[in-house]
PDB file of C-alpha atoms in Angstrom:
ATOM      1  CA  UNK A   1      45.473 -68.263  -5.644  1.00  0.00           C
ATOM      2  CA  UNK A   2      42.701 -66.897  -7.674  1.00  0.00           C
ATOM      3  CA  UNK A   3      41.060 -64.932  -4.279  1.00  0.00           C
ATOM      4  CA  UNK A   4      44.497 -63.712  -3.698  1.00  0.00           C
ATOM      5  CA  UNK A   5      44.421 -62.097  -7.120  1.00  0.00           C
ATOM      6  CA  UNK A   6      41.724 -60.503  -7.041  1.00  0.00           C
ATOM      7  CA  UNK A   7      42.266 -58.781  -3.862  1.00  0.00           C
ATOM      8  CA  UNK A   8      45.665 -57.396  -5.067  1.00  0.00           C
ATOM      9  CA  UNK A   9      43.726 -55.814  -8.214  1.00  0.00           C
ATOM     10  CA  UNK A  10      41.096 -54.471  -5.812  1.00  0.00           C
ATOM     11  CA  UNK A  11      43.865 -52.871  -3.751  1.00  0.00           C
ATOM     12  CA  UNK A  12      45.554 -51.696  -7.143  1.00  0.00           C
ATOM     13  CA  UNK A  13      42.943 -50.017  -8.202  1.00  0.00           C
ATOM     14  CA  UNK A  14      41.529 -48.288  -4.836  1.00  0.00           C
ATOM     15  CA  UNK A  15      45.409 -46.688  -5.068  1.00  0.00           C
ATOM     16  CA  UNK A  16      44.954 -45.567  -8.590  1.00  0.00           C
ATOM     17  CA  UNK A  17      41.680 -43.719  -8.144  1.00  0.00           C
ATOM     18  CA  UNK A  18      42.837 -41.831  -4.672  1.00  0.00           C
ATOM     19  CA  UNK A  19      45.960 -41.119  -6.450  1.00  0.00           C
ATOM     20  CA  UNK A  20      43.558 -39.295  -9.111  1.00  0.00           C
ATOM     21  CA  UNK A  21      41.207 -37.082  -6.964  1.00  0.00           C
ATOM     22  CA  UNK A  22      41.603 -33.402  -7.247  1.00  0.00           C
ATOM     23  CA  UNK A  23      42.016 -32.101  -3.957  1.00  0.00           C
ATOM     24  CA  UNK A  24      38.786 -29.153  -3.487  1.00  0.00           C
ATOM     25  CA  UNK A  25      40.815 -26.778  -1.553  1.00  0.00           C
ATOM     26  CA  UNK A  26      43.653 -26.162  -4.580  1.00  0.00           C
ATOM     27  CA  UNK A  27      41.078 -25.030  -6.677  1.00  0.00           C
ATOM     28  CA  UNK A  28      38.858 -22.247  -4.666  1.00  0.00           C
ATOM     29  CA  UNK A  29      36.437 -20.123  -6.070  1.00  0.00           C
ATOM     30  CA  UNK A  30      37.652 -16.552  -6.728  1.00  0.00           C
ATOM     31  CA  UNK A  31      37.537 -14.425  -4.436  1.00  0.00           C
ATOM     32  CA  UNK A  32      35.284 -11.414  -3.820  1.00  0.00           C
ATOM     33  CA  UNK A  33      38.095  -8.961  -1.567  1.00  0.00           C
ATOM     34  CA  UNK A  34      41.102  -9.852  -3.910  1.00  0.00           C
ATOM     35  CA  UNK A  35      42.019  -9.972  -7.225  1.00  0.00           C
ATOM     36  CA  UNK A  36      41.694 -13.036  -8.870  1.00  0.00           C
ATOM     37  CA  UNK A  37      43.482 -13.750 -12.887  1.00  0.00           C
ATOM     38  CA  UNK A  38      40.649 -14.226 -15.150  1.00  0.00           C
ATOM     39  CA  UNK A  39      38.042 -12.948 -13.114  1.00  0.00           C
ATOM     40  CA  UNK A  40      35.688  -9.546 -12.003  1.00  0.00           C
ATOM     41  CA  UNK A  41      34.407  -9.654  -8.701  1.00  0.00           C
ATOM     42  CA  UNK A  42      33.564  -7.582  -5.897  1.00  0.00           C
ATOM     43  CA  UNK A  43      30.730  -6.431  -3.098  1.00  0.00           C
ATOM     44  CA  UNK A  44      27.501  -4.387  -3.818  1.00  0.00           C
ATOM     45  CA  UNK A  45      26.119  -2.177  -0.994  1.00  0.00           C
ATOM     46  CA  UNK A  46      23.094  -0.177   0.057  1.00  0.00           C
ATOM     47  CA  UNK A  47      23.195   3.511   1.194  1.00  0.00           C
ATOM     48  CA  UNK A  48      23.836   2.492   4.180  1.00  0.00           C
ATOM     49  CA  UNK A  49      26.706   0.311   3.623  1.00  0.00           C
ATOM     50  CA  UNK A  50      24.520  -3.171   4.121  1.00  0.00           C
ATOM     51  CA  UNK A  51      24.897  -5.741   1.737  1.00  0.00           C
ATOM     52  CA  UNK A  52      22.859  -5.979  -1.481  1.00  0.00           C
ATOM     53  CA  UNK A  53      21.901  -8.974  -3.041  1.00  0.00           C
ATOM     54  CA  UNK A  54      20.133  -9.697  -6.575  1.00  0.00           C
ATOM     55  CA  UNK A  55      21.695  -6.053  -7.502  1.00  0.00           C
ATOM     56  CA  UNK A  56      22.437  -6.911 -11.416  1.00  0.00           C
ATOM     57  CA  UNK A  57      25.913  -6.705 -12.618  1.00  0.00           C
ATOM     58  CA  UNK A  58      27.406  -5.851 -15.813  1.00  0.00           C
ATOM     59  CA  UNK A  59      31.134  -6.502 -17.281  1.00  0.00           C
ATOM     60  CA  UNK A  60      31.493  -4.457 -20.354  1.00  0.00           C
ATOM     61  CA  UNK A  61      34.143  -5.056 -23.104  1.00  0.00           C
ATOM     62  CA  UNK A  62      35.436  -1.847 -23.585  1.00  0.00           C
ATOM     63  CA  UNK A  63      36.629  -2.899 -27.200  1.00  0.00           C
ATOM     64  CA  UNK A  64      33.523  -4.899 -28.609  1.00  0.00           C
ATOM     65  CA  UNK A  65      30.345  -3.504 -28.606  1.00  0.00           C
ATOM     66  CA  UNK A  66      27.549  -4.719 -26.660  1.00  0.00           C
ATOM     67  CA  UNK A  67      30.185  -8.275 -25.547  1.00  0.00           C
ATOM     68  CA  UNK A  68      29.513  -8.487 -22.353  1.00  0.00           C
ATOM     69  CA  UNK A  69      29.357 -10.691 -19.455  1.00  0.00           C
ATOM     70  CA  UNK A  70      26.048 -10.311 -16.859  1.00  0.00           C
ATOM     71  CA  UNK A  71      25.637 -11.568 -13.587  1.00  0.00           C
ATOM     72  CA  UNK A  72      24.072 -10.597  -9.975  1.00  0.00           C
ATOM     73  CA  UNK A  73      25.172 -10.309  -6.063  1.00  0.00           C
ATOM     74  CA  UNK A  74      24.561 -13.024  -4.152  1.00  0.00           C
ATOM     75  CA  UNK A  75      22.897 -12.981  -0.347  1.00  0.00           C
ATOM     76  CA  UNK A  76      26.016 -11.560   0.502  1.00  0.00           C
ATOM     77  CA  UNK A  77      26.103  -8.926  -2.327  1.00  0.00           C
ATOM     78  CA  UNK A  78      29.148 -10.448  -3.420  1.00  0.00           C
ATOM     79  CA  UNK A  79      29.522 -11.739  -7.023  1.00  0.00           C
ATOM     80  CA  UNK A  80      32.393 -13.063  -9.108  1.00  0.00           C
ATOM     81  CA  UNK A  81      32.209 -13.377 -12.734  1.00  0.00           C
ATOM     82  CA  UNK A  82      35.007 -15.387 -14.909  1.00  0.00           C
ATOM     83  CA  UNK A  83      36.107 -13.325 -18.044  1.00  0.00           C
ATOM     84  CA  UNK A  84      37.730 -13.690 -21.230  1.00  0.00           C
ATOM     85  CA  UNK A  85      41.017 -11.847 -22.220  1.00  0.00           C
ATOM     86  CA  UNK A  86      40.853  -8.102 -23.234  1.00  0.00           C
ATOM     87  CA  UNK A  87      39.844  -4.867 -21.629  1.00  0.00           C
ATOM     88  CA  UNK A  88      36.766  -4.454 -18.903  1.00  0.00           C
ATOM     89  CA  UNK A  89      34.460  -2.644 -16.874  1.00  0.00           C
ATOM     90  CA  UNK A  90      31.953  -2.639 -14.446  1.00  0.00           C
ATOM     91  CA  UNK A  91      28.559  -1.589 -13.857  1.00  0.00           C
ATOM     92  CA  UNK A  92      25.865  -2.640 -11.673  1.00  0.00           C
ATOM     93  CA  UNK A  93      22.141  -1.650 -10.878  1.00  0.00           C
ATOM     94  CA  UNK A  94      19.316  -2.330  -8.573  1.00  0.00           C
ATOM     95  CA  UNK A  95      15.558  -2.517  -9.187  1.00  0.00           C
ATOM     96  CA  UNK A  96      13.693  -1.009  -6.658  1.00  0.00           C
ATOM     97  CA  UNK A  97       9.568  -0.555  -6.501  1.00  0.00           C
ATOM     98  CA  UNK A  98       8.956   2.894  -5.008  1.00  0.00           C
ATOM     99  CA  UNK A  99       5.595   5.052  -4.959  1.00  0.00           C
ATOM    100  CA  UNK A 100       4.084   2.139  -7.459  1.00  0.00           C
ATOM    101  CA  UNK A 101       6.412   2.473  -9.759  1.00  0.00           C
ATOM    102  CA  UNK A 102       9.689   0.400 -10.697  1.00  0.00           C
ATOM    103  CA  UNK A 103      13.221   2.402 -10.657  1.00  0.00           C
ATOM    104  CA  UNK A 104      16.426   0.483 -12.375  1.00  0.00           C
ATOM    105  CA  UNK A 105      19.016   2.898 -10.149  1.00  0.00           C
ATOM    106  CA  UNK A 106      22.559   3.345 -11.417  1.00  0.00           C
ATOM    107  CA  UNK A 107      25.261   1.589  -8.200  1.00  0.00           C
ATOM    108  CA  UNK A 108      28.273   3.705  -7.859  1.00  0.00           C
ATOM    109  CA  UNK A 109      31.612   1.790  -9.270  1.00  0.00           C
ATOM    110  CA  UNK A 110      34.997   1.989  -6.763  1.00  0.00           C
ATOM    111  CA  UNK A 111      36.752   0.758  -9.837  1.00  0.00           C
ATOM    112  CA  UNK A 112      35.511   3.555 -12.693  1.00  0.00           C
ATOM    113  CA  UNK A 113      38.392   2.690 -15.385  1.00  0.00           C
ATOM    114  CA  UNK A 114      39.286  -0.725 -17.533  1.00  0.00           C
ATOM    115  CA  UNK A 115      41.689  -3.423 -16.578  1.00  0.00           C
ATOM    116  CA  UNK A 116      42.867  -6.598 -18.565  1.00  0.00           C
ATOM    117  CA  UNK A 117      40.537  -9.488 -18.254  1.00  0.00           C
ATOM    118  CA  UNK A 118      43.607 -11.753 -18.115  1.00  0.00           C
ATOM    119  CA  UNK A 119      44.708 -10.261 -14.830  1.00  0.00           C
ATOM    120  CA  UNK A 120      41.334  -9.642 -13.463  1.00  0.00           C
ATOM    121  CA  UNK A 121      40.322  -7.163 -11.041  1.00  0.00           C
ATOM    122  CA  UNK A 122      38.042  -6.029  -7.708  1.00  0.00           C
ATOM    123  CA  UNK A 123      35.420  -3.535  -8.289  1.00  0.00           C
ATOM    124  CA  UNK A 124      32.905  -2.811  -5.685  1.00  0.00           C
ATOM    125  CA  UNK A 125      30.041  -1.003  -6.234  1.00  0.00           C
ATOM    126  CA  UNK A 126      27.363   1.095  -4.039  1.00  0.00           C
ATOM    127  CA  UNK A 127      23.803   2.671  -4.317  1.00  0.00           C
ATOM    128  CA  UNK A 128      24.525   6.040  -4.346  1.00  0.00           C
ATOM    129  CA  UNK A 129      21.482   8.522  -3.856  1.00  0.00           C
ATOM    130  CA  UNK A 130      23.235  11.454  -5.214  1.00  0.00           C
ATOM    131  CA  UNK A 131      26.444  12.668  -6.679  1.00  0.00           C
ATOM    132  CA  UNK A 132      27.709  12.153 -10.360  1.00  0.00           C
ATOM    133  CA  UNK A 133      27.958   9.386 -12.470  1.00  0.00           C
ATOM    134  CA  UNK A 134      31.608   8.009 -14.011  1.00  0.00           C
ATOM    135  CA  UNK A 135      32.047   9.858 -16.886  1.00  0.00           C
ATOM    136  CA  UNK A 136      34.171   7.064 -18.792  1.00  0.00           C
ATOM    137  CA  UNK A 137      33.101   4.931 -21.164  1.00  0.00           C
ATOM    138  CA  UNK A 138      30.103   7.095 -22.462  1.00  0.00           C
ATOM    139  CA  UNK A 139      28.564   7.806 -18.572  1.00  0.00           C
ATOM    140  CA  UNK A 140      26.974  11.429 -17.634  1.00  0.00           C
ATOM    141  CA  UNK A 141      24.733  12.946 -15.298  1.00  0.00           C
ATOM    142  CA  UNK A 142      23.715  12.279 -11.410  1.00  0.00           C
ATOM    143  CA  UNK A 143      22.267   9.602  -9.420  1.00  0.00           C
ATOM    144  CA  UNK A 144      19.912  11.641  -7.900  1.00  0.00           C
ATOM    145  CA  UNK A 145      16.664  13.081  -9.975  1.00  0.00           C
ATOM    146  CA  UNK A 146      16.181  15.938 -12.869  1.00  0.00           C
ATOM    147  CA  UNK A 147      13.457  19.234 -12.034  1.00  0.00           C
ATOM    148  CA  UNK A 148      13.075  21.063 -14.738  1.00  0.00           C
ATOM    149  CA  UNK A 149       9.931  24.079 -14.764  1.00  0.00           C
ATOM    150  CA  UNK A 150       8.828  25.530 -17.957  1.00  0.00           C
ATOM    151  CA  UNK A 151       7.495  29.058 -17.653  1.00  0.00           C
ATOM    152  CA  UNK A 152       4.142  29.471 -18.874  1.00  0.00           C
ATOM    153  CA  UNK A 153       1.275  32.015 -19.819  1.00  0.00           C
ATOM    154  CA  UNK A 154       2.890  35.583 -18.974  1.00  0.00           C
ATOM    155  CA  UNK A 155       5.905  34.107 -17.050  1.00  0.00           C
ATOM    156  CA  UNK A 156       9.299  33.414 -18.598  1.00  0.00           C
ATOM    157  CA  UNK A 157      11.994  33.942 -15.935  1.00  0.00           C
ATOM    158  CA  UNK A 158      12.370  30.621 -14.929  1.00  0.00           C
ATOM    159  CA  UNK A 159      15.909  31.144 -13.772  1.00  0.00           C
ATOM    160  CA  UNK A 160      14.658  33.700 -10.878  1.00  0.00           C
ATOM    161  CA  UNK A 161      12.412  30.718  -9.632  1.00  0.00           C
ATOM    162  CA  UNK A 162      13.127  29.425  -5.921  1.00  0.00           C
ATOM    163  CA  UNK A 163      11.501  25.670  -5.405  1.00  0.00           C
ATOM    164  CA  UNK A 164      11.287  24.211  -1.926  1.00  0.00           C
ATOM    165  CA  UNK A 165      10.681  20.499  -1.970  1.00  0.00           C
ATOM    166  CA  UNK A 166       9.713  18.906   1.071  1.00  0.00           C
ATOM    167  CA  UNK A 167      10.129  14.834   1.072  1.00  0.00           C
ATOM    168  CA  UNK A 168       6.714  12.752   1.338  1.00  0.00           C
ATOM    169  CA  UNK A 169       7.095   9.926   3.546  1.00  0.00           C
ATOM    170  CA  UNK A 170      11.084   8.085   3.202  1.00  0.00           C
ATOM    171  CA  UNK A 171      13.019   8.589   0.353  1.00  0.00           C
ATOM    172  CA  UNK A 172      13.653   5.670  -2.113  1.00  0.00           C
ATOM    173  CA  UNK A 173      16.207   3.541   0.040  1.00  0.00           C
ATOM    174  CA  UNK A 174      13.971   3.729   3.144  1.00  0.00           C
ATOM    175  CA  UNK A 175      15.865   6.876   4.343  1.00  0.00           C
ATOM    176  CA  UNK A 176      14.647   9.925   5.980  1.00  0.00           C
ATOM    177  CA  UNK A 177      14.173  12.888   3.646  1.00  0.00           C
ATOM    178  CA  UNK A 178      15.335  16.459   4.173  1.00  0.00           C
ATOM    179  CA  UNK A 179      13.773  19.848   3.110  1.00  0.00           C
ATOM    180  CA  UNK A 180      15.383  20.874  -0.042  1.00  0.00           C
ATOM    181  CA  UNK A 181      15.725  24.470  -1.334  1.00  0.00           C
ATOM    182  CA  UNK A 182      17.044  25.419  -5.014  1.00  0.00           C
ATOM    183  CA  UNK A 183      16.957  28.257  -7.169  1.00  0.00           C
ATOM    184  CA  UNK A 184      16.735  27.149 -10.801  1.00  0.00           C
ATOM    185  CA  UNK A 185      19.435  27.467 -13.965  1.00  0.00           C
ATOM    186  CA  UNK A 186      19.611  27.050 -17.403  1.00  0.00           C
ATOM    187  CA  UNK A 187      18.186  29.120 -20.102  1.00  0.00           C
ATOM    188  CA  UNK A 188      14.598  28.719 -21.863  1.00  0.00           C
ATOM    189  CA  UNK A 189      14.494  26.056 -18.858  1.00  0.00           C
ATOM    190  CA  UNK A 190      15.046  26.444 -15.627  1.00  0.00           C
ATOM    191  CA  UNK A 191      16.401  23.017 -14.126  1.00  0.00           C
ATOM    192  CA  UNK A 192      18.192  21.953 -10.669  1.00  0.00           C
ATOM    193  CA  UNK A 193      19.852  18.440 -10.434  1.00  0.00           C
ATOM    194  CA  UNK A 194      20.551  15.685  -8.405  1.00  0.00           C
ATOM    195  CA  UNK A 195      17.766  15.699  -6.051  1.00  0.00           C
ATOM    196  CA  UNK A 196      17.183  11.905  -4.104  1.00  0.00           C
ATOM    197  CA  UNK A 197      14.939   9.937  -5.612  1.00  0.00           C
ATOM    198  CA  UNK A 198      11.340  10.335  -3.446  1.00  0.00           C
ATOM    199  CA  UNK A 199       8.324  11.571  -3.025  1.00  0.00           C
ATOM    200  CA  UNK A 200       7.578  15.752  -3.135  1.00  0.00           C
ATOM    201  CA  UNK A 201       5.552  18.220  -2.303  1.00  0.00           C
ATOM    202  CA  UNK A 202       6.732  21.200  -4.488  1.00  0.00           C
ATOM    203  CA  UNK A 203       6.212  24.471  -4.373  1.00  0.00           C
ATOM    204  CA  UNK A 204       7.706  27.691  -6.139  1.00  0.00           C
ATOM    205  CA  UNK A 205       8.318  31.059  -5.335  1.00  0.00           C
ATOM    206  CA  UNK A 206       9.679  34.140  -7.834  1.00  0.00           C
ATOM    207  CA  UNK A 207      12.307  35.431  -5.959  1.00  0.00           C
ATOM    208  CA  UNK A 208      12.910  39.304  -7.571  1.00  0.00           C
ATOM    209  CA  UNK A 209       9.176  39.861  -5.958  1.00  0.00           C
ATOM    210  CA  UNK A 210       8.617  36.990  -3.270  1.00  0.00           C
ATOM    211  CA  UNK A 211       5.609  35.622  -5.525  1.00  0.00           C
ATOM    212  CA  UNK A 212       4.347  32.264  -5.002  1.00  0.00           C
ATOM    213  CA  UNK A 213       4.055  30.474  -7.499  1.00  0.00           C
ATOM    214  CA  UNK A 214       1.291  28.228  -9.212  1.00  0.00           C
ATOM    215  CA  UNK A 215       2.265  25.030 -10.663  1.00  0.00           C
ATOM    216  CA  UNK A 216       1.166  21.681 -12.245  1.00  0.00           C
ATOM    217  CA  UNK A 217       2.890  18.618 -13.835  1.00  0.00           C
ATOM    218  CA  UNK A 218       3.597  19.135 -17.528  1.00  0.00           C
ATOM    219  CA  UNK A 219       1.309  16.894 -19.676  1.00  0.00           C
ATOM    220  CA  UNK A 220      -0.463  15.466 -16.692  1.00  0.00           C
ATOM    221  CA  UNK A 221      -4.029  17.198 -17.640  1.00  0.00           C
ATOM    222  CA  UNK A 222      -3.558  18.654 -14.166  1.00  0.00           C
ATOM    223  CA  UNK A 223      -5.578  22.259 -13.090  1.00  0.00           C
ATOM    224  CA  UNK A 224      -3.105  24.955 -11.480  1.00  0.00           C
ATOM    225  CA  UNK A 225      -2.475  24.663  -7.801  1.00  0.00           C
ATOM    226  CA  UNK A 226      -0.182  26.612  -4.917  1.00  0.00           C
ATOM    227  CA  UNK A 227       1.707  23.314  -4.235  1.00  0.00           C
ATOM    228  CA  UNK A 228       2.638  19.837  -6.477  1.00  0.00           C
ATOM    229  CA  UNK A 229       2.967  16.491  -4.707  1.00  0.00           C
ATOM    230  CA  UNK A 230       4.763  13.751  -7.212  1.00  0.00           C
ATOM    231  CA  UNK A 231       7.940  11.660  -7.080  1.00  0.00           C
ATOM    232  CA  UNK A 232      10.060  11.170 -10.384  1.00  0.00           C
ATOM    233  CA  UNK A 233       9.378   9.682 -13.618  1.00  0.00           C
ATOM    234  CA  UNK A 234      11.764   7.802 -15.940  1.00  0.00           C
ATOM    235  CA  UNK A 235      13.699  10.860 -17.810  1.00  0.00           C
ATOM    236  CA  UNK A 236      11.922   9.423 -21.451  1.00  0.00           C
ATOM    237  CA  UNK A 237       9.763   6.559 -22.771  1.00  0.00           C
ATOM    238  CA  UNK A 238      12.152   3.415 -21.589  1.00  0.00           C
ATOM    239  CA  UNK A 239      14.847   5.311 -19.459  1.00  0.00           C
ATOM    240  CA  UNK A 240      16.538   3.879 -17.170  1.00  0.00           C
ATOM    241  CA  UNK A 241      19.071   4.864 -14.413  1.00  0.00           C
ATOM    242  CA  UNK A 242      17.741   8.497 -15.267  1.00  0.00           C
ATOM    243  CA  UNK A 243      14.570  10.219 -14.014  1.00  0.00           C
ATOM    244  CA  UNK A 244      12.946  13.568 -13.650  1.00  0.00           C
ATOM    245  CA  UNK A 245      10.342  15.489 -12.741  1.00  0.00           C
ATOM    246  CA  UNK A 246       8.584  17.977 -15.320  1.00  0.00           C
ATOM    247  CA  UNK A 247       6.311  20.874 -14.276  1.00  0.00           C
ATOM    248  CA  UNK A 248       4.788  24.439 -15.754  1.00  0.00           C
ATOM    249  CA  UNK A 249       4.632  27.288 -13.790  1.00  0.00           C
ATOM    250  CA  UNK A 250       2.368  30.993 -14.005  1.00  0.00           C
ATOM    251  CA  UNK A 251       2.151  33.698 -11.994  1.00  0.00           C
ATOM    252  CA  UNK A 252      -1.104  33.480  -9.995  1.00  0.00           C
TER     253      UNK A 252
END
């Protein structure tokens, strides 16, 4: 009898344990396309619409300060983040080496306002070479780059100033550059905005007289010259997500 026994509790107990096991399938992992309860997720693109992975992402509590939650896109460029209850947001941004330098770039957010962290929410996001920023939640200014030219010497008009920057080599998503031409605003100043992040040649021409221009980077130790070839620094010491490009120019 004592075999029998034994084999009975060994049956018993095979039964309990299967009757036990969480089935994988009733428990999936949130998804990146829909919205999930209790979680952000999303997809991160290129310029180009590709993928993006290792793009950092950010979920902001828009009622604590600096309580968030930080993760990055997978080889997909999808990521998925489990949150707490309250209200979020989300930001993203990619690290890119360009022209020997490292840019942390600002990704676009399809999804600019808060939602409840209980119900959870989809918010794609996208490098974005130019256009504005979300202004919510404390955000200003462009994706692309800052010019600004002070006048120097005998010249103050910066505002009748007429730069053409031609693109050196691609542009900093591997894109083809175009020929850009701006005349400057602002006041003591003269700015233009939103220019792709790349490489330039510069040069500058005074349009009430059809003057060129000579020009050099500001605070560079640089000697005047007809033309200025440079690609954007970070817009001050520790920036990030914001960059410019500073110059001086005289009449000839």
């Amino acid at each position: 009898m004592k075999p029998l026994y034994l084999l009975i509790n060994l049956l018993l107990s095979v039964l309990l344990i299967t009757a036990c096991t969480t089935d994988p399938d009733t428990n999936p992992a949130p998804s990146p396309t829909s919205p999930q309860k209790g979680y952000a997720s999303g997809k991160v693109t290129d310029t180009q619409g590709k993928p993006l992975a290792n793009a950092d992402i950010v979920v902001n509590n828009a009622q604590l300060y600096n309580y968030n939650v930080l993760g990055q896109s997978d080889a997909k460029g999808e990521y998925s983040l489990k949150l707490t209850p309250g209200s979020w947001y989300v930001r993203g941004t990619v690290t890119v080496s360009f022209d020997n330098k490292t840019y942390v770039l600002d990704l676009h957010p399809d999804k600019e306002g808060g939602f409840a962290g209980s119900e959870g929410a989809v918010c794609n996001l996208q490098w974005k070479l130019t256009g504005p920023k979300p202004t919510e939640f404390g955000g200003n200014g462009y994706y692309g780059g800052l010019v600004e030219v002070y006048g120097e010497g005998n010249f103050v008009d910066t505002q009748g100033l007429e730069l053409t920057l031609e693109p050196i080599g691609r542009l900093i998503d591997g894109s083809e550059g175009q020929k850009i031409v701006r005349q400057l605003e602002g006041q003591s100043i003269g700015q233009t905005q939103d220019i792709p992040i790349g490489r330039y040649r510069i040069t500058a021409r005074y349009l009430p007289t059809g003057q060129i221009l000579n020009l050099r980077l500001r605070n560079a130790d640089q000697d005047y010259a007809s033309d200025v070839t440079s690609s954007f620094e970070p817009a001050y010491l520790g920036a990030t997500g914001s960059y410019k490009l500073t110059l001086e120019a005289r009449l000839p």
